[in-house]
Tab-separated table of C-alpha atoms in Angstrom:
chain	number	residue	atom	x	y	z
A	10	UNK	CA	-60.382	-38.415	62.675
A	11	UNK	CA	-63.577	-37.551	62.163
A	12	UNK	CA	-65.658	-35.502	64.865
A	13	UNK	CA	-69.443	-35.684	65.788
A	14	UNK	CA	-71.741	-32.705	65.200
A	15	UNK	CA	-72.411	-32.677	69.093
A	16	UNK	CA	-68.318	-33.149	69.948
A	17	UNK	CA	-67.825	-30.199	67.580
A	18	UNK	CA	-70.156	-27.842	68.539
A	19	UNK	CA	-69.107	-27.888	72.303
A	20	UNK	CA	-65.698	-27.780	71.626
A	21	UNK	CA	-66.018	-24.649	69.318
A	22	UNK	CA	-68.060	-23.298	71.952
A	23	UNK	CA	-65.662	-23.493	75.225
A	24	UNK	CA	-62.758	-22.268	72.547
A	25	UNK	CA	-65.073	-19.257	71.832
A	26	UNK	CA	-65.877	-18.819	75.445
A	27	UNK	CA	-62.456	-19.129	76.926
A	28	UNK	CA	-61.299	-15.948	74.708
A	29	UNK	CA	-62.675	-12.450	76.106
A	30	UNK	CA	-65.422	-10.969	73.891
A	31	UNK	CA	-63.036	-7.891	72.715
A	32	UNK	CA	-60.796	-10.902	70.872
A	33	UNK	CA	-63.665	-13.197	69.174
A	34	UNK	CA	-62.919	-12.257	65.642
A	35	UNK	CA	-66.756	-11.500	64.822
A	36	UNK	CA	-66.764	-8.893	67.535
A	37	UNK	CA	-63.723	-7.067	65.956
A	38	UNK	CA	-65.083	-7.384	62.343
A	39	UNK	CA	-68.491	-6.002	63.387
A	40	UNK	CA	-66.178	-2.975	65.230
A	41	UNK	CA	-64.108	-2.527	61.961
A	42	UNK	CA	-66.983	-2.268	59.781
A	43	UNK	CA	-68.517	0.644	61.700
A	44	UNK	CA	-65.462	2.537	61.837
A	45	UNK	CA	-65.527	2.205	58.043
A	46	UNK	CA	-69.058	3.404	58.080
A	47	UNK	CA	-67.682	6.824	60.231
A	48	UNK	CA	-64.666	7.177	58.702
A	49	UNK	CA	-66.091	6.777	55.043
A	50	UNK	CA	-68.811	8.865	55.851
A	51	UNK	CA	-66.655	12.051	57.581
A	52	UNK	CA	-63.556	11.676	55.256
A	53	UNK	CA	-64.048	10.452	52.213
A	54	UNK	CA	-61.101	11.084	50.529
A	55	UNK	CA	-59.006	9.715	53.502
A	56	UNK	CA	-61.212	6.495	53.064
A	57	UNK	CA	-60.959	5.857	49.824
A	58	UNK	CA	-57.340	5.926	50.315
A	59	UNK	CA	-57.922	2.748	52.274
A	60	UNK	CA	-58.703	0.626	49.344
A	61	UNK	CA	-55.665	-1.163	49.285
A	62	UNK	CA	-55.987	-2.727	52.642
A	63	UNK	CA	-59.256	-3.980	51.476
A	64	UNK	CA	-57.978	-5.534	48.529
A	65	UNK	CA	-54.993	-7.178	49.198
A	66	UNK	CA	-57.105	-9.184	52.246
A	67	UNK	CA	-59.438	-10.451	49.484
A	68	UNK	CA	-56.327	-11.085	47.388
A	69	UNK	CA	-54.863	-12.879	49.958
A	70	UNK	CA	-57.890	-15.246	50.595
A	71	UNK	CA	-58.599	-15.775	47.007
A	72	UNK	CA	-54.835	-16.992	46.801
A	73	UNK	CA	-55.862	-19.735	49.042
A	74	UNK	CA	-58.987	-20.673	48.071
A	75	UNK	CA	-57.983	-22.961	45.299
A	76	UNK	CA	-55.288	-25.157	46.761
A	77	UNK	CA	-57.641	-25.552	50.129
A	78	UNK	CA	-60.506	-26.314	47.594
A	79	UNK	CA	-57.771	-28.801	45.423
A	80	UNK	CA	-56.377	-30.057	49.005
A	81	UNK	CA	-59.809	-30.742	50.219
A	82	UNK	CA	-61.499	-32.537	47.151
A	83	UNK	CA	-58.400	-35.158	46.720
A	84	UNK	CA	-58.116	-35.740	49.958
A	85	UNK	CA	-61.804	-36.435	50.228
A	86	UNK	CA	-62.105	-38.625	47.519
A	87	UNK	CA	-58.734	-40.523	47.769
A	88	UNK	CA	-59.868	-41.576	51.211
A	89	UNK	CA	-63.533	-42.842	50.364
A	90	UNK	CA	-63.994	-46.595	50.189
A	91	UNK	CA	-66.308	-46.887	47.597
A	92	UNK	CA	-65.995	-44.246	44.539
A	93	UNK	CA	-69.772	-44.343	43.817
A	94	UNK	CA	-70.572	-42.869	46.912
A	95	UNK	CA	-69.065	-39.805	45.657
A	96	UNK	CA	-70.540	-40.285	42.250
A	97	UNK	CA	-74.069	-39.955	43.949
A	98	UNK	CA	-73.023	-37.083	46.386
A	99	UNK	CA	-72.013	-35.099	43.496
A	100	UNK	CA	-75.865	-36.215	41.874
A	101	UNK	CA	-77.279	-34.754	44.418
A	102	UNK	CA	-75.627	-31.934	45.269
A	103	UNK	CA	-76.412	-30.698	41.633
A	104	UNK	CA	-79.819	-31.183	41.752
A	105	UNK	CA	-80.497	-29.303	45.023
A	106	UNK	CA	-78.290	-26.385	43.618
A	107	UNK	CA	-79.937	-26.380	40.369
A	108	UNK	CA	-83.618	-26.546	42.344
A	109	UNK	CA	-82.278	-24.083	45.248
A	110	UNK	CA	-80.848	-21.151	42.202
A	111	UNK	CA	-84.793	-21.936	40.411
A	112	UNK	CA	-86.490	-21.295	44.143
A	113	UNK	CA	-84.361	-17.961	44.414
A	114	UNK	CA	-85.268	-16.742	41.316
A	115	UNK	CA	-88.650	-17.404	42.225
A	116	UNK	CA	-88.597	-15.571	44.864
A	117	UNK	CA	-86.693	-12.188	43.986
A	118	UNK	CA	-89.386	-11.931	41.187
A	119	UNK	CA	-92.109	-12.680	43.077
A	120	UNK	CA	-91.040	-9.662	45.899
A	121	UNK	CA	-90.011	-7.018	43.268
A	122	UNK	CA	-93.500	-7.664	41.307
A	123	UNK	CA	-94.718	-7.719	44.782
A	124	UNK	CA	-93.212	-4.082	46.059
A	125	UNK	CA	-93.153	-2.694	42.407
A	126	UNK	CA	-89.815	-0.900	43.221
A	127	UNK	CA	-89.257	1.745	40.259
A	128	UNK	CA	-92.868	2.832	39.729
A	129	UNK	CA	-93.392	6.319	38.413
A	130	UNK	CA	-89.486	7.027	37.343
A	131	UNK	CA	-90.167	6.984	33.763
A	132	UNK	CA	-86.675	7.008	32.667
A	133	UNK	CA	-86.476	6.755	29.012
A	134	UNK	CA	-84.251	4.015	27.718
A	135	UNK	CA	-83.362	5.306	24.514
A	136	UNK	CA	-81.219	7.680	25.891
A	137	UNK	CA	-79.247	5.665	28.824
A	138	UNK	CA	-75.416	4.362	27.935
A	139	UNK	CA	-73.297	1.671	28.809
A	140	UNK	CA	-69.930	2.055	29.375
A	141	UNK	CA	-67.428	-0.412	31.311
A	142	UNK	CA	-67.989	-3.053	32.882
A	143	UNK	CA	-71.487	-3.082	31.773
A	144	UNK	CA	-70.715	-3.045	27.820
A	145	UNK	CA	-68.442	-5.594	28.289
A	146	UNK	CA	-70.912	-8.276	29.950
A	147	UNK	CA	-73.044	-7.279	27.307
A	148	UNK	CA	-70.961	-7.597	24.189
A	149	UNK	CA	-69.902	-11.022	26.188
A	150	UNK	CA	-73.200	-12.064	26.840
A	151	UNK	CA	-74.494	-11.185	22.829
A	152	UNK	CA	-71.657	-13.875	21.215
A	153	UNK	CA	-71.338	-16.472	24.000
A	154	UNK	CA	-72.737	-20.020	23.419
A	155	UNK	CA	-74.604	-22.224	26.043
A	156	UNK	CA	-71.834	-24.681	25.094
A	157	UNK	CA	-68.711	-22.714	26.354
A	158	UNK	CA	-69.660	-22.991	29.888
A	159	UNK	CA	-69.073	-27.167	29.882
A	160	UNK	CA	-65.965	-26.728	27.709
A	161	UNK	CA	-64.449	-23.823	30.190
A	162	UNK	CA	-64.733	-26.625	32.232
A	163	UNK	CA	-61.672	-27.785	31.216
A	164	UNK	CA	-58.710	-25.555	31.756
A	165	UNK	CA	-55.812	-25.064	28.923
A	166	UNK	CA	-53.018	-26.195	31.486
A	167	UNK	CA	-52.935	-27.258	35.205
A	168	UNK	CA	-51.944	-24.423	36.884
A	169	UNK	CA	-53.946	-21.804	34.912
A	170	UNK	CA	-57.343	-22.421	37.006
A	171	UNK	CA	-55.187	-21.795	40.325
A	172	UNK	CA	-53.603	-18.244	38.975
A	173	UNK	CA	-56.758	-17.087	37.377
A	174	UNK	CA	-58.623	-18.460	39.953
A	175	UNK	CA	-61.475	-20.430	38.124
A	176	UNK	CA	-62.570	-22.185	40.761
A	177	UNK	CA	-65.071	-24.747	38.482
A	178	UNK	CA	-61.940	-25.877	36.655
A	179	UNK	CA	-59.720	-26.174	40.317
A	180	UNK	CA	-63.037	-28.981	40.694
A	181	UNK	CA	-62.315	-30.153	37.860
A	182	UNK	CA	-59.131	-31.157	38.126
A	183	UNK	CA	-59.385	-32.160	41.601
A	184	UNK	CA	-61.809	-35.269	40.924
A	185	UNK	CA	-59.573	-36.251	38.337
A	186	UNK	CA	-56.643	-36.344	40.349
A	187	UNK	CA	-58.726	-37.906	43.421
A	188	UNK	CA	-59.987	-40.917	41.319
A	189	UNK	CA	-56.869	-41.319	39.736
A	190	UNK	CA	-55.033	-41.448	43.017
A	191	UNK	CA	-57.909	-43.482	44.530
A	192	UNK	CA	-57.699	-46.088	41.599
A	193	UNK	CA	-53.831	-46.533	41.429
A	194	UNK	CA	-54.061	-48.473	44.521
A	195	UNK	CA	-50.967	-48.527	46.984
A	196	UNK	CA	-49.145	-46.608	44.500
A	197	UNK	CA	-50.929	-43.322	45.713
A	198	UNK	CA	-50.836	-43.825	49.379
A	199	UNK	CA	-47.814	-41.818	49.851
A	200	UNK	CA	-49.523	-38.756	47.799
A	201	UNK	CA	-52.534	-38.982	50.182
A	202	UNK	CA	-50.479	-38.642	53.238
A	203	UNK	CA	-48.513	-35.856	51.428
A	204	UNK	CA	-52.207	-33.982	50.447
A	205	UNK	CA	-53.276	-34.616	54.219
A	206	UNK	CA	-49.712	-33.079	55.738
A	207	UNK	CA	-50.005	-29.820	52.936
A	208	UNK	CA	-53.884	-29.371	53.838
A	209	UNK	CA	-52.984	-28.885	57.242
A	210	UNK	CA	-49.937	-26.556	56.490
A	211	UNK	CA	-52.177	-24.445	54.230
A	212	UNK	CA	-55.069	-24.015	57.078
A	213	UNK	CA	-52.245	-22.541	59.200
A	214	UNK	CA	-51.578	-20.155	56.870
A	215	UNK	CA	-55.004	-19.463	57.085
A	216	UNK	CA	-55.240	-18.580	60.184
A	217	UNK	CA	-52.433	-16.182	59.969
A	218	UNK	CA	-54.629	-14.517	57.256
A	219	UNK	CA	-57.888	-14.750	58.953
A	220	UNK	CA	-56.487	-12.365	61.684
A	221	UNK	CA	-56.012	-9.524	59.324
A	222	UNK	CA	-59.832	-10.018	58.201
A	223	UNK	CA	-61.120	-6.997	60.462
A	224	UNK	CA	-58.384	-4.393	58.360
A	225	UNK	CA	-59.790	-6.498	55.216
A	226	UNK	CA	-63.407	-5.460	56.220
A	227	UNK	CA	-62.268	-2.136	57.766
A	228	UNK	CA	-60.316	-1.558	54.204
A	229	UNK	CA	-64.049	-2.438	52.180
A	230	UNK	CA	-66.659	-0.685	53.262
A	231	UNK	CA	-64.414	2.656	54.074
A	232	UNK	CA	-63.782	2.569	50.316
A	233	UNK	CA	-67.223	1.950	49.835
A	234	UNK	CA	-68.749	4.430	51.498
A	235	UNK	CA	-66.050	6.811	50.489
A	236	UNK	CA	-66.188	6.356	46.944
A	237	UNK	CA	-69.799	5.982	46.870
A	238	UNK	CA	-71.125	7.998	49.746
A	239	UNK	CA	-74.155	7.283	52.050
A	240	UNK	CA	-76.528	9.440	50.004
A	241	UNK	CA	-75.983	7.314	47.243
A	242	UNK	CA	-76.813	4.194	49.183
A	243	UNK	CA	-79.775	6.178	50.488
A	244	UNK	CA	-81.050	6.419	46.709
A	245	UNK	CA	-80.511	2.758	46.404
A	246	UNK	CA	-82.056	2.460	50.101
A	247	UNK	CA	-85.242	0.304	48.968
A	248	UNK	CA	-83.477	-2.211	46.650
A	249	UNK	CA	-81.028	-2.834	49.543
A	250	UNK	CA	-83.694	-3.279	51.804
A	251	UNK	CA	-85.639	-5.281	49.773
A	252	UNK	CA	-82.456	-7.730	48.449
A	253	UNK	CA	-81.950	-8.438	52.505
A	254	UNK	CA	-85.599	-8.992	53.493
A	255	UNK	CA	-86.115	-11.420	50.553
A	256	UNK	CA	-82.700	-13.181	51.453
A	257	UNK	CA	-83.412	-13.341	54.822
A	258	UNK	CA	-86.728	-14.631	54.061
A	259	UNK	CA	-85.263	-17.247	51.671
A	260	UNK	CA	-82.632	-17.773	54.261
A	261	UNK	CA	-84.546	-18.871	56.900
A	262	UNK	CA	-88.035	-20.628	55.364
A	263	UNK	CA	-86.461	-22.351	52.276
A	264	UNK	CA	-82.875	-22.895	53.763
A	265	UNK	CA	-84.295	-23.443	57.312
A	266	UNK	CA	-86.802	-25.617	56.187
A	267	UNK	CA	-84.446	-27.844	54.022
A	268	UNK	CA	-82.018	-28.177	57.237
A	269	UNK	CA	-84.697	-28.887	59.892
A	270	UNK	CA	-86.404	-31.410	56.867
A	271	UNK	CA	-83.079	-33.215	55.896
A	272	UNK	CA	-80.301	-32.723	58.855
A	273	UNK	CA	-82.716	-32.002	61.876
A	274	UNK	CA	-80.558	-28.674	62.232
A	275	UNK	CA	-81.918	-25.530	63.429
A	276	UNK	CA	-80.914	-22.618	60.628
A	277	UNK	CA	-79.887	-20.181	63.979
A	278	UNK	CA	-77.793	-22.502	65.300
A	279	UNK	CA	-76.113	-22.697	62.424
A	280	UNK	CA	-75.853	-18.377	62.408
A	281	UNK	CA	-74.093	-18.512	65.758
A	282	UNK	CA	-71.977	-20.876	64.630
A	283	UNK	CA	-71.009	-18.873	61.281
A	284	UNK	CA	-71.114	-15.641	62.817
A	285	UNK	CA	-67.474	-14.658	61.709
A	286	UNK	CA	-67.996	-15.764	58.246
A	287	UNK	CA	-71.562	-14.041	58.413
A	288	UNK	CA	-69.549	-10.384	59.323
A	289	UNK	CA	-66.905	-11.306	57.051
A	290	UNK	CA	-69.146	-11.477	53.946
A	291	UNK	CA	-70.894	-8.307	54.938
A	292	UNK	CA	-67.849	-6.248	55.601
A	293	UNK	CA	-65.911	-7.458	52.627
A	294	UNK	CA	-68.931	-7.343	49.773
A	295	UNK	CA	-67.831	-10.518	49.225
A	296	UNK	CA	-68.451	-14.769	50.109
A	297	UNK	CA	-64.940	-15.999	48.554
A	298	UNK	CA	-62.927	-14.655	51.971
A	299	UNK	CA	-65.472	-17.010	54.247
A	300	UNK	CA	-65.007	-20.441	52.548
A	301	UNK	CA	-61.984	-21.465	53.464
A	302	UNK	CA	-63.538	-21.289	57.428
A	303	UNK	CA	-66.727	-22.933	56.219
A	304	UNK	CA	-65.329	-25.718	54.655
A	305	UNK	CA	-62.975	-25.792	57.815
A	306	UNK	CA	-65.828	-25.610	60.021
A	307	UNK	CA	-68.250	-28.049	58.353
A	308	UNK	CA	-65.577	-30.213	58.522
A	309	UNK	CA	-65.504	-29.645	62.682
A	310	UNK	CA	-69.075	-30.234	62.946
A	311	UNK	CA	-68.636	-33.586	61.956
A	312	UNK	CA	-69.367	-33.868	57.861
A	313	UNK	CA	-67.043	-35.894	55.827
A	314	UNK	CA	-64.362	-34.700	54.238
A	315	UNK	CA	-65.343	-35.583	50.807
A	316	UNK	CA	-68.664	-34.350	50.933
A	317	UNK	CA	-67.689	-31.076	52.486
A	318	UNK	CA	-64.962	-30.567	50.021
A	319	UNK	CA	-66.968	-31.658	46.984
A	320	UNK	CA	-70.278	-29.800	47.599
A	321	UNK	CA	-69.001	-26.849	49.219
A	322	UNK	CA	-66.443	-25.265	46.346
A	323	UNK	CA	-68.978	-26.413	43.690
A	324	UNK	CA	-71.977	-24.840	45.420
A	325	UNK	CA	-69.685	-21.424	45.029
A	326	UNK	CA	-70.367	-21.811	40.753
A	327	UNK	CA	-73.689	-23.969	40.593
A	328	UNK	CA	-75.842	-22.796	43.670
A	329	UNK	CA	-75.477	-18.875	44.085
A	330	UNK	CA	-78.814	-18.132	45.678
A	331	UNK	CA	-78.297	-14.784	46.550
A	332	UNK	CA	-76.626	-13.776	43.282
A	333	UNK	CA	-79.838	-15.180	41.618
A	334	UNK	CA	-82.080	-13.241	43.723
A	335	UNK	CA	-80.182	-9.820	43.488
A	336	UNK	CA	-80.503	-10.401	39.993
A	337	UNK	CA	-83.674	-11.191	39.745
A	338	UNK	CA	-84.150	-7.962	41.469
A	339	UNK	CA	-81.697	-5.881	39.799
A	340	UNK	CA	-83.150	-6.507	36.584
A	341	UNK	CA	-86.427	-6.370	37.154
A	342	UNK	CA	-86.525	-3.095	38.787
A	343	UNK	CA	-85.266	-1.183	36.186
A	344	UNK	CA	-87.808	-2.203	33.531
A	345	UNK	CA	-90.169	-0.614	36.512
A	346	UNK	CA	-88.401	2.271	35.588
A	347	UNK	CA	-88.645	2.235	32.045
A	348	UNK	CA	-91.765	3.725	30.009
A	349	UNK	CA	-90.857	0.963	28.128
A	350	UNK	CA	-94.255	-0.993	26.708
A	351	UNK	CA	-94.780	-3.859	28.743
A	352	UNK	CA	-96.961	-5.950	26.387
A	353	UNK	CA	-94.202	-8.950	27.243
A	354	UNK	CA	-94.284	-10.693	30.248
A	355	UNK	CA	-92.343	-8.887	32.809
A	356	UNK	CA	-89.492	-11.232	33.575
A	357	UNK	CA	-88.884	-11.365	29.772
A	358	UNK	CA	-89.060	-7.782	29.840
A	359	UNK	CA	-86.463	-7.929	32.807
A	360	UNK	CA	-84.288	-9.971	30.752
A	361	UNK	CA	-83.781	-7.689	27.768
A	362	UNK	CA	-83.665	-4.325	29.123
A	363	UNK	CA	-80.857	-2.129	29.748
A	364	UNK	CA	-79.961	-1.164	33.655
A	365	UNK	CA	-80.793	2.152	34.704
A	366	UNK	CA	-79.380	4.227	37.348
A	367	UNK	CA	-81.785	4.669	40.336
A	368	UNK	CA	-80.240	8.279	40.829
A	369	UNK	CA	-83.809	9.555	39.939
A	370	UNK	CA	-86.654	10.059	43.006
């Protein structure tokens, strides 16, 4: 059954107001995250003992994520009348993703050419290093073809997507399987009602999980702050500021003005409505442990089924607007730092230069 927007809004809202404010679980995520702040802060060798706690919530929802995202897309396209309707949602969804990630750029460059952040550091890059994770990207990035990314696309056997949790080729498969089961006729009816029955089993076990998400946040940002200490976030202070005004900015003018355009939706109705997954994402570093509730939500509000399980997952790997502007940001800045010549334009500049620490003042 499907349920209006209006029909699900008020009947999230008189669950969330029957339930005192000291059990809504964006209340106690918000109260585990500062805790994490104190505790990471005053002890941080006690706190970054509390890594584990963070990591094995975000293990547990990524262990979900791909048979709810599998579940979701079958079920969705198995129970569509007319395949081509699909076809076109999918058409559109990847041209607002691919137009939404160009807009984000966009914007990250134009606020760090904007705010200059970097300016006078003159770090010299001939003598920074990479090491880690860092050399590895690069060595990876220096041999990989454009062509690898549509032939990852297809995974080497059917489970391998679901334990390495490639979430593009979990997509994959599921539109194969959902046309397949769509097109076989009678023959698949049983196997819808069986995806419909295990969808619903594996959102219970979601909700089991979902109640351990203030320890998962708690767990995070102790071991953040910890490991990494608040002076060193204080160094970075600017860049973090600046990443969360430009999102916010983006947020609410490009993403706001798409809903109020397209849907007729106001973009803070939609933040109320979110909230938990908003304070999950910011306590956990993280947006795989919210879409499990998003897509569960979305579906609440009223959106179909096929649409919310097509678009959703595959807006995680096409349409990662904040990723682009970080890195828009994050590479930008450091050429800032650089006495690097700058006879290039600055975004190729940005491109090809190494990262630098911003440990200097």
């Amino acid at each position: 059954m499907t349920h209006t927007p209006g029909h699900g809004r008020a009947e999230q809202a008189a669950r969330i107001a029957a339930k005192p404010w000291y059990r809504q679980l964006y209340v106690q995520v918000l109260v585990a995250i500062v805790i994490g702040i104190v505790l990471g802060w005053r002890w941080p060798d006690l706190a970054t003992d509390m890594e584990p706690i963070g990591t094995t919530f975000i293990t547990a929802m990524k262990m979900l994520i791909g048979p709810i995202v599998f579940l979701t897309i079958i079920g969705g396209i198995a129970g569509v009348a007319d395949l081509k309707k699909v076809g076109r949602t999918g058409i559109k969804a990847l041209t607002y993703f691919q137009a939404g990630t160009i807009v984000a750029l966009l914007t990250g460059l134009v606020a760090i050419n904007v705010f200059r952040l970097g300016d006078g550091v003159h770090a010299d890059p001939s003598t920074l290093k990479t090491s880690g994770d860092a050399s590895q990207y690069i060595e990876t990035g220096e041999h990989q073809h454009w062509w690898e990314f549509l032939t990852g696309i297809v995974p080497n056997s059917f489970f391998g997507p679901f334990v390495e949790g490639n979430i593009l080729q979990v997509i994959f498969l599921a539109v194969v399987f959902g046309i397949a089961i769509k097109m076989v006729g009678k023959t698949g009816e049983p196997i819808i009602a069986a995806v419909g029955r295990l969808t619903e089993v594996v959102f219970k076990v979601l909700s089991f999980v979902m109640k351990a998400a203030p320890l998962g946040a708690f767990g995070a940002m102790s071991y953040a702050i910890g490991k990494f200490g608040l002076s060193t976030l204080t160094s970075l202070g600017s860049l973090i500021v600046l990443f969360y005004v430009t999102s916010a900015l983006f947020v609410v003018v490009v993403l706001g003005g798409v809903l109020a355009l397209y849907v007729r939706l106001n973009i803070f109705q939609l933040f109320r409505y979110f909230k938990e997954e908003c304070w999950l994402i910011l306590g956990t570093s993280t947006a795989e442990p919210a879409l499990p509730g998003l897509m569960r939500k979305l579906q609440h509000m009223g959106a179909e089924r096929s649409t919310v399980g097509l678009v959703v997952p595959t807006g995680y790997s096409f349409n990662l607007d904040g990723a682009a502007i970080y890195l828009s940001l994050a590479t930008r800045a450091p050429t800032n730092c650089s006495r690097a010549p700058t006879s290039s334009s600055p975004e190729r500049a940005a491109s090809t230069s190494r990262p630098c620490r911003a440990s200097s003042p």
